[in-house]
Short mmCIF file of N, CA, C and O in Angstrom, two decimals:
data_model
loop_
_atom_site.label_atom_id
_atom_site.label_comp_id
_atom_site.label_asym_id
_atom_site.label_seq_id
_atom_site.Cartn_x
_atom_site.Cartn_y
_atom_site.Cartn_z
N GLY A 1 -11.25 -109.31 -16.28
CA GLY A 1 -12.14 -109.76 -15.11
C GLY A 1 -13.41 -108.75 -14.98
O GLY A 1 -14.12 -108.25 -15.85
N ASP A 2 -13.83 -108.73 -13.76
CA ASP A 2 -15.15 -108.13 -13.25
C ASP A 2 -15.16 -106.62 -13.63
O ASP A 2 -15.97 -106.00 -14.15
N ALA A 3 -13.89 -106.01 -13.32
CA ALA A 3 -13.91 -104.64 -13.38
C ALA A 3 -13.89 -104.21 -14.81
O ALA A 3 -14.42 -103.16 -15.25
N VAL A 4 -13.18 -104.94 -15.79
CA VAL A 4 -13.15 -104.63 -17.21
C VAL A 4 -14.61 -104.80 -17.74
O VAL A 4 -15.11 -104.15 -18.62
N ASN A 5 -15.30 -105.82 -17.31
CA ASN A 5 -16.66 -105.98 -18.05
C ASN A 5 -17.64 -104.81 -17.33
O ASN A 5 -18.36 -104.45 -18.20
N LEU A 6 -17.44 -104.23 -16.10
CA LEU A 6 -18.29 -103.16 -15.74
C LEU A 6 -17.72 -101.88 -16.56
O LEU A 6 -18.80 -101.22 -16.95
N ALA A 7 -16.56 -101.82 -16.67
CA ALA A 7 -16.06 -100.65 -17.40
C ALA A 7 -16.68 -100.47 -18.76
O ALA A 7 -17.03 -99.56 -19.35
N SER A 8 -16.52 -101.71 -19.52
CA SER A 8 -17.10 -101.81 -20.74
C SER A 8 -18.46 -101.56 -20.86
O SER A 8 -18.88 -100.84 -21.91
N ARG A 9 -19.45 -101.98 -19.86
CA ARG A 9 -20.61 -101.78 -19.97
C ARG A 9 -21.01 -100.52 -19.57
O ARG A 9 -22.05 -99.88 -20.31
N LEU A 10 -20.19 -99.70 -18.78
CA LEU A 10 -20.62 -98.28 -18.53
C LEU A 10 -20.23 -97.46 -19.88
O LEU A 10 -20.90 -96.39 -20.13
N CYS A 11 -19.20 -97.93 -20.51
CA CYS A 11 -18.71 -97.12 -21.64
C CYS A 11 -19.98 -97.21 -22.79
O CYS A 11 -20.15 -96.27 -23.35
N SER A 12 -20.40 -98.48 -22.94
CA SER A 12 -21.40 -98.57 -23.82
C SER A 12 -22.80 -98.03 -23.47
O SER A 12 -23.51 -97.50 -24.31
N GLU A 13 -23.07 -97.61 -22.35
CA GLU A 13 -24.10 -96.78 -21.67
C GLU A 13 -23.99 -95.17 -22.08
O GLU A 13 -24.84 -94.67 -22.16
N ALA A 14 -22.71 -94.73 -22.09
CA ALA A 14 -22.41 -93.42 -22.12
C ALA A 14 -22.47 -92.86 -23.68
O ALA A 14 -22.19 -93.66 -24.35
N THR A 15 -22.92 -91.67 -23.72
CA THR A 15 -22.84 -90.95 -24.99
C THR A 15 -21.48 -90.14 -25.09
O THR A 15 -21.04 -90.12 -23.97
N GLY A 16 -21.28 -89.59 -26.16
CA GLY A 16 -19.99 -88.67 -26.29
C GLY A 16 -20.10 -87.64 -25.08
O GLY A 16 -21.04 -87.12 -24.91
N SER A 17 -18.89 -87.49 -24.56
CA SER A 17 -18.64 -86.61 -23.33
C SER A 17 -19.45 -86.66 -22.00
O SER A 17 -19.60 -85.92 -21.07
N GLN A 18 -20.26 -87.87 -22.00
CA GLN A 18 -21.00 -88.30 -20.88
C GLN A 18 -20.19 -89.14 -19.92
O GLN A 18 -19.44 -89.96 -20.39
N ILE A 19 -20.40 -88.74 -18.51
CA ILE A 19 -19.60 -89.67 -17.51
C ILE A 19 -20.60 -90.46 -16.88
O ILE A 19 -21.59 -89.79 -16.15
N ILE A 20 -20.40 -91.70 -16.94
CA ILE A 20 -21.42 -92.75 -16.17
C ILE A 20 -20.67 -93.43 -14.97
O ILE A 20 -19.55 -93.82 -15.27
N ILE A 21 -21.10 -93.48 -13.80
CA ILE A 21 -20.43 -94.02 -12.63
C ILE A 21 -21.46 -94.94 -12.12
O ILE A 21 -22.68 -94.86 -12.27
N GLU A 22 -20.99 -95.99 -11.44
CA GLU A 22 -21.72 -96.91 -10.66
C GLU A 22 -22.05 -96.49 -9.26
O GLU A 22 -21.18 -95.49 -8.63
N GLU A 23 -23.00 -96.80 -8.70
CA GLU A 23 -23.64 -96.45 -7.42
C GLU A 23 -22.52 -96.45 -6.25
O GLU A 23 -22.49 -95.66 -5.43
N SER A 24 -21.68 -97.76 -6.20
CA SER A 24 -20.86 -97.53 -4.97
C SER A 24 -19.73 -96.31 -5.13
O SER A 24 -19.41 -95.88 -4.07
N LEU A 25 -19.37 -96.15 -6.40
CA LEU A 25 -18.43 -95.09 -6.44
C LEU A 25 -19.16 -93.73 -6.24
O LEU A 25 -18.44 -92.87 -5.62
N TYR A 26 -20.34 -93.54 -6.62
CA TYR A 26 -21.00 -92.40 -6.29
C TYR A 26 -20.93 -92.13 -4.93
O TYR A 26 -20.74 -91.12 -4.34
N HIS A 27 -21.29 -93.09 -4.09
CA HIS A 27 -21.51 -92.90 -2.63
C HIS A 27 -20.13 -92.72 -1.98
O HIS A 27 -20.21 -92.09 -0.92
N SER A 28 -19.22 -93.37 -2.52
CA SER A 28 -17.78 -93.20 -1.79
C SER A 28 -17.17 -91.81 -2.30
O SER A 28 -16.49 -91.23 -1.40
N VAL A 29 -17.43 -91.28 -3.17
CA VAL A 29 -16.81 -90.12 -3.75
C VAL A 29 -17.83 -88.79 -3.27
O VAL A 29 -17.25 -87.81 -2.96
N ASN A 30 -19.09 -88.84 -3.27
CA ASN A 30 -19.84 -87.82 -3.18
C ASN A 30 -19.56 -87.12 -1.78
O ASN A 30 -19.83 -85.73 -1.80
N PRO A 31 -19.50 -87.79 -0.64
CA PRO A 31 -19.40 -86.98 0.57
C PRO A 31 -18.10 -85.89 0.62
O PRO A 31 -18.11 -84.86 1.09
N SER A 32 -17.07 -86.19 -0.21
CA SER A 32 -15.88 -85.39 -0.35
C SER A 32 -16.06 -84.32 -1.45
O SER A 32 -15.54 -83.28 -1.46
N HIS A 33 -16.82 -84.80 -2.57
CA HIS A 33 -16.98 -83.82 -3.82
C HIS A 33 -18.37 -83.81 -4.10
O HIS A 33 -18.83 -84.77 -4.70
N THR A 34 -19.04 -82.75 -3.95
CA THR A 34 -20.38 -82.71 -4.27
C THR A 34 -20.64 -82.78 -5.76
O THR A 34 -20.23 -82.06 -6.50
N MET A 35 -21.47 -83.92 -6.25
CA MET A 35 -21.97 -84.08 -7.49
C MET A 35 -23.37 -83.96 -7.82
O MET A 35 -24.10 -84.28 -7.01
N LYS A 36 -23.65 -83.48 -8.95
CA LYS A 36 -24.97 -83.39 -9.26
C LYS A 36 -25.19 -84.61 -10.38
O LYS A 36 -24.43 -84.58 -11.34
N VAL A 37 -26.09 -85.63 -10.22
CA VAL A 37 -26.35 -86.66 -11.00
C VAL A 37 -27.69 -86.88 -11.64
O VAL A 37 -28.48 -86.25 -10.90
N ALA A 38 -27.82 -87.24 -12.76
CA ALA A 38 -29.04 -87.60 -13.34
C ALA A 38 -29.59 -88.87 -12.71
O ALA A 38 -28.94 -89.58 -12.00
N ALA A 39 -30.93 -88.96 -12.60
CA ALA A 39 -31.64 -90.01 -12.26
C ALA A 39 -31.01 -91.47 -12.43
O ALA A 39 -30.46 -91.60 -13.57
N HIS A 40 -30.75 -92.28 -11.54
CA HIS A 40 -30.13 -93.58 -11.76
C HIS A 40 -31.02 -94.51 -12.71
O HIS A 40 -32.17 -94.38 -12.87
N LYS A 41 -30.16 -95.49 -13.09
CA LYS A 41 -30.81 -96.58 -13.94
C LYS A 41 -30.12 -97.84 -13.43
O LYS A 41 -29.03 -97.89 -13.04
N ARG A 42 -30.78 -98.92 -13.67
CA ARG A 42 -30.22 -100.29 -13.31
C ARG A 42 -29.93 -101.05 -14.73
O ARG A 42 -30.82 -100.98 -15.57
N ILE A 43 -28.74 -101.50 -14.70
CA ILE A 43 -28.34 -102.22 -15.82
C ILE A 43 -27.74 -103.52 -15.57
O ILE A 43 -27.37 -103.95 -14.53
N ARG A 44 -27.83 -104.49 -16.53
CA ARG A 44 -27.34 -105.83 -16.28
C ARG A 44 -26.02 -106.04 -16.81
O ARG A 44 -25.50 -105.29 -17.72
N VAL A 45 -25.09 -106.50 -16.23
CA VAL A 45 -23.74 -106.63 -16.41
C VAL A 45 -23.30 -108.14 -16.43
O VAL A 45 -23.54 -108.87 -15.40
N ARG A 46 -22.61 -108.72 -17.46
CA ARG A 46 -22.31 -109.93 -17.52
C ARG A 46 -21.34 -110.34 -16.36
O ARG A 46 -20.43 -109.67 -16.04
N GLY A 47 -21.65 -111.38 -15.73
CA GLY A 47 -20.84 -111.96 -14.49
C GLY A 47 -21.52 -111.35 -13.16
O GLY A 47 -20.97 -111.90 -12.16
N LYS A 48 -22.60 -110.64 -13.17
CA LYS A 48 -23.10 -110.16 -11.96
C LYS A 48 -24.41 -110.62 -11.96
O LYS A 48 -25.14 -110.69 -12.84
N GLU A 49 -24.78 -111.20 -10.79
CA GLU A 49 -26.18 -111.92 -10.49
C GLU A 49 -27.19 -110.49 -10.45
O GLU A 49 -28.41 -110.64 -11.16
N GLU A 50 -26.92 -109.40 -9.93
CA GLU A 50 -27.90 -108.36 -9.62
C GLU A 50 -27.59 -107.37 -10.56
O GLU A 50 -26.35 -107.15 -11.08
N PRO A 51 -28.60 -106.64 -11.14
CA PRO A 51 -28.09 -105.45 -11.89
C PRO A 51 -27.43 -104.55 -11.13
O PRO A 51 -27.41 -104.42 -9.82
N VAL A 52 -26.83 -103.59 -11.69
CA VAL A 52 -25.91 -102.61 -11.37
C VAL A 52 -26.49 -101.12 -11.44
O VAL A 52 -27.15 -100.78 -12.54
N THR A 53 -26.51 -100.43 -10.43
CA THR A 53 -27.20 -98.99 -10.53
C THR A 53 -26.30 -98.05 -10.93
O THR A 53 -24.92 -98.09 -10.47
N ILE A 54 -26.58 -97.09 -12.02
CA ILE A 54 -25.57 -96.34 -12.47
C ILE A 54 -26.19 -95.00 -12.51
O ILE A 54 -27.40 -94.72 -12.33
N TYR A 55 -25.31 -93.82 -12.56
CA TYR A 55 -25.67 -92.49 -12.38
C TYR A 55 -24.95 -91.76 -13.59
O TYR A 55 -23.82 -92.15 -13.84
N SER A 56 -25.61 -90.71 -14.21
CA SER A 56 -24.83 -89.82 -15.18
C SER A 56 -24.37 -88.72 -14.51
O SER A 56 -25.28 -87.90 -13.91
N VAL A 57 -23.32 -88.35 -14.40
CA VAL A 57 -22.77 -87.16 -13.70
C VAL A 57 -22.93 -85.93 -14.50
O VAL A 57 -22.45 -85.84 -15.62
N GLN A 58 -23.56 -84.99 -13.99
CA GLN A 58 -24.12 -83.68 -14.76
C GLN A 58 -23.15 -82.51 -14.43
O GLN A 58 -22.98 -81.78 -15.10
N ASP A 59 -22.64 -82.56 -13.17
CA ASP A 59 -21.95 -81.51 -12.62
C ASP A 59 -21.14 -81.81 -11.28
O ASP A 59 -21.47 -82.68 -10.59
N ILE A 60 -19.96 -81.13 -11.17
CA ILE A 60 -19.19 -81.54 -9.85
C ILE A 60 -18.91 -80.11 -9.29
O ILE A 60 -18.21 -79.34 -10.28
N ALA A 61 -19.35 -79.94 -7.94
CA ALA A 61 -19.03 -78.73 -7.41
C ALA A 61 -17.44 -78.56 -7.09
O ALA A 61 -16.97 -79.57 -6.62
N GLN A 62 -16.91 -77.47 -7.51
CA GLN A 62 -15.47 -77.29 -7.11
C GLN A 62 -15.27 -75.83 -6.85
O GLN A 62 -15.77 -75.03 -7.61
N ASP A 63 -14.45 -75.56 -5.86
CA ASP A 63 -14.18 -74.18 -5.64
C ASP A 63 -12.97 -73.86 -6.38
O ASP A 63 -12.60 -72.71 -6.90
N TYR A 64 -12.07 -74.62 -6.74
CA TYR A 64 -10.79 -74.53 -7.40
C TYR A 64 -10.31 -75.54 -8.21
O TYR A 64 -11.08 -76.73 -8.16
N ARG A 65 -9.62 -75.12 -9.39
CA ARG A 65 -9.44 -76.43 -10.27
C ARG A 65 -8.66 -77.62 -9.45
O ARG A 65 -8.79 -78.77 -9.96
N VAL A 66 -8.00 -77.21 -8.20
CA VAL A 66 -7.49 -78.54 -7.42
C VAL A 66 -8.35 -79.51 -7.20
O VAL A 66 -8.20 -80.62 -7.06
N ALA A 67 -9.54 -78.99 -6.80
CA ALA A 67 -10.63 -79.95 -6.49
C ALA A 67 -11.07 -81.13 -7.70
O ALA A 67 -11.38 -82.16 -7.20
N ASN A 68 -10.93 -80.63 -8.87
CA ASN A 68 -11.06 -81.54 -9.89
C ASN A 68 -9.98 -82.75 -9.84
O ASN A 68 -10.30 -83.86 -9.96
N ARG A 69 -8.70 -82.28 -9.58
CA ARG A 69 -7.66 -83.09 -9.52
C ARG A 69 -7.77 -84.13 -8.46
O ARG A 69 -7.63 -85.38 -8.49
N ASP A 70 -8.33 -83.55 -7.23
CA ASP A 70 -8.54 -84.38 -6.07
C ASP A 70 -9.58 -85.38 -6.21
O ASP A 70 -9.44 -86.54 -5.94
N LEU A 71 -10.58 -85.08 -7.09
CA LEU A 71 -11.56 -85.97 -7.41
C LEU A 71 -11.15 -87.16 -8.24
O LEU A 71 -11.77 -88.15 -7.87
N ILE A 72 -10.34 -86.83 -9.22
CA ILE A 72 -9.81 -87.84 -9.98
C ILE A 72 -8.90 -88.84 -9.14
O ILE A 72 -8.97 -90.18 -9.25
N ASP A 73 -8.12 -88.19 -8.19
CA ASP A 73 -7.30 -88.95 -7.28
C ASP A 73 -8.22 -89.88 -6.50
O ASP A 73 -7.94 -91.10 -6.44
N ASP A 74 -9.20 -89.34 -5.92
CA ASP A 74 -10.16 -90.07 -5.06
C ASP A 74 -10.92 -91.37 -5.83
O ASP A 74 -10.87 -92.39 -5.40
N ILE A 75 -11.14 -91.11 -7.07
CA ILE A 75 -11.85 -91.93 -7.91
C ILE A 75 -11.00 -93.25 -8.06
O ILE A 75 -11.11 -94.37 -7.92
N LEU A 76 -9.70 -92.89 -8.50
CA LEU A 76 -8.74 -93.82 -8.98
C LEU A 76 -8.19 -94.70 -7.67
O LEU A 76 -8.11 -95.92 -7.77
N SER A 77 -8.10 -93.98 -6.56
CA SER A 77 -7.94 -94.90 -5.30
C SER A 77 -8.99 -95.68 -4.67
O SER A 77 -8.47 -96.81 -4.27
N THR A 78 -10.16 -95.19 -4.97
CA THR A 78 -11.28 -95.95 -4.65
C THR A 78 -11.30 -97.22 -5.42
O THR A 78 -11.54 -98.33 -4.99
N GLN A 79 -11.10 -97.22 -6.80
CA GLN A 79 -11.15 -98.35 -7.65
C GLN A 79 -9.94 -99.19 -7.43
O GLN A 79 -10.20 -100.42 -7.35
N HIS A 80 -8.86 -98.61 -6.87
CA HIS A 80 -7.75 -99.58 -6.58
C HIS A 80 -7.97 -100.49 -5.45
O HIS A 80 -7.40 -101.50 -5.30
N ARG A 81 -8.79 -99.89 -4.34
CA ARG A 81 -8.91 -100.65 -3.10
C ARG A 81 -10.00 -101.81 -3.35
O ARG A 81 -10.12 -102.67 -2.52
N LYS A 82 -10.82 -101.90 -4.51
CA LYS A 82 -11.79 -102.95 -4.56
C LYS A 82 -11.16 -104.21 -5.00
O LYS A 82 -10.16 -104.38 -5.54
#
């Protein structure tokens, strides 16, 4: 469905070891976990009328290792709610 098409398109945009996220995920996660991202880009995704804005994650600020695990949990729970 829609999520699979978006995930496939994001994977095709990423190079090895690069993390690409879409704009709504960036805005929902960034208040809790400060991220440094590269300039955004707009891409076309099959099944969507409007282009999707994407970001390349450059760095995630974290004080402890637990913060990284919390970020992954936040991302997964955000995607589940959609």
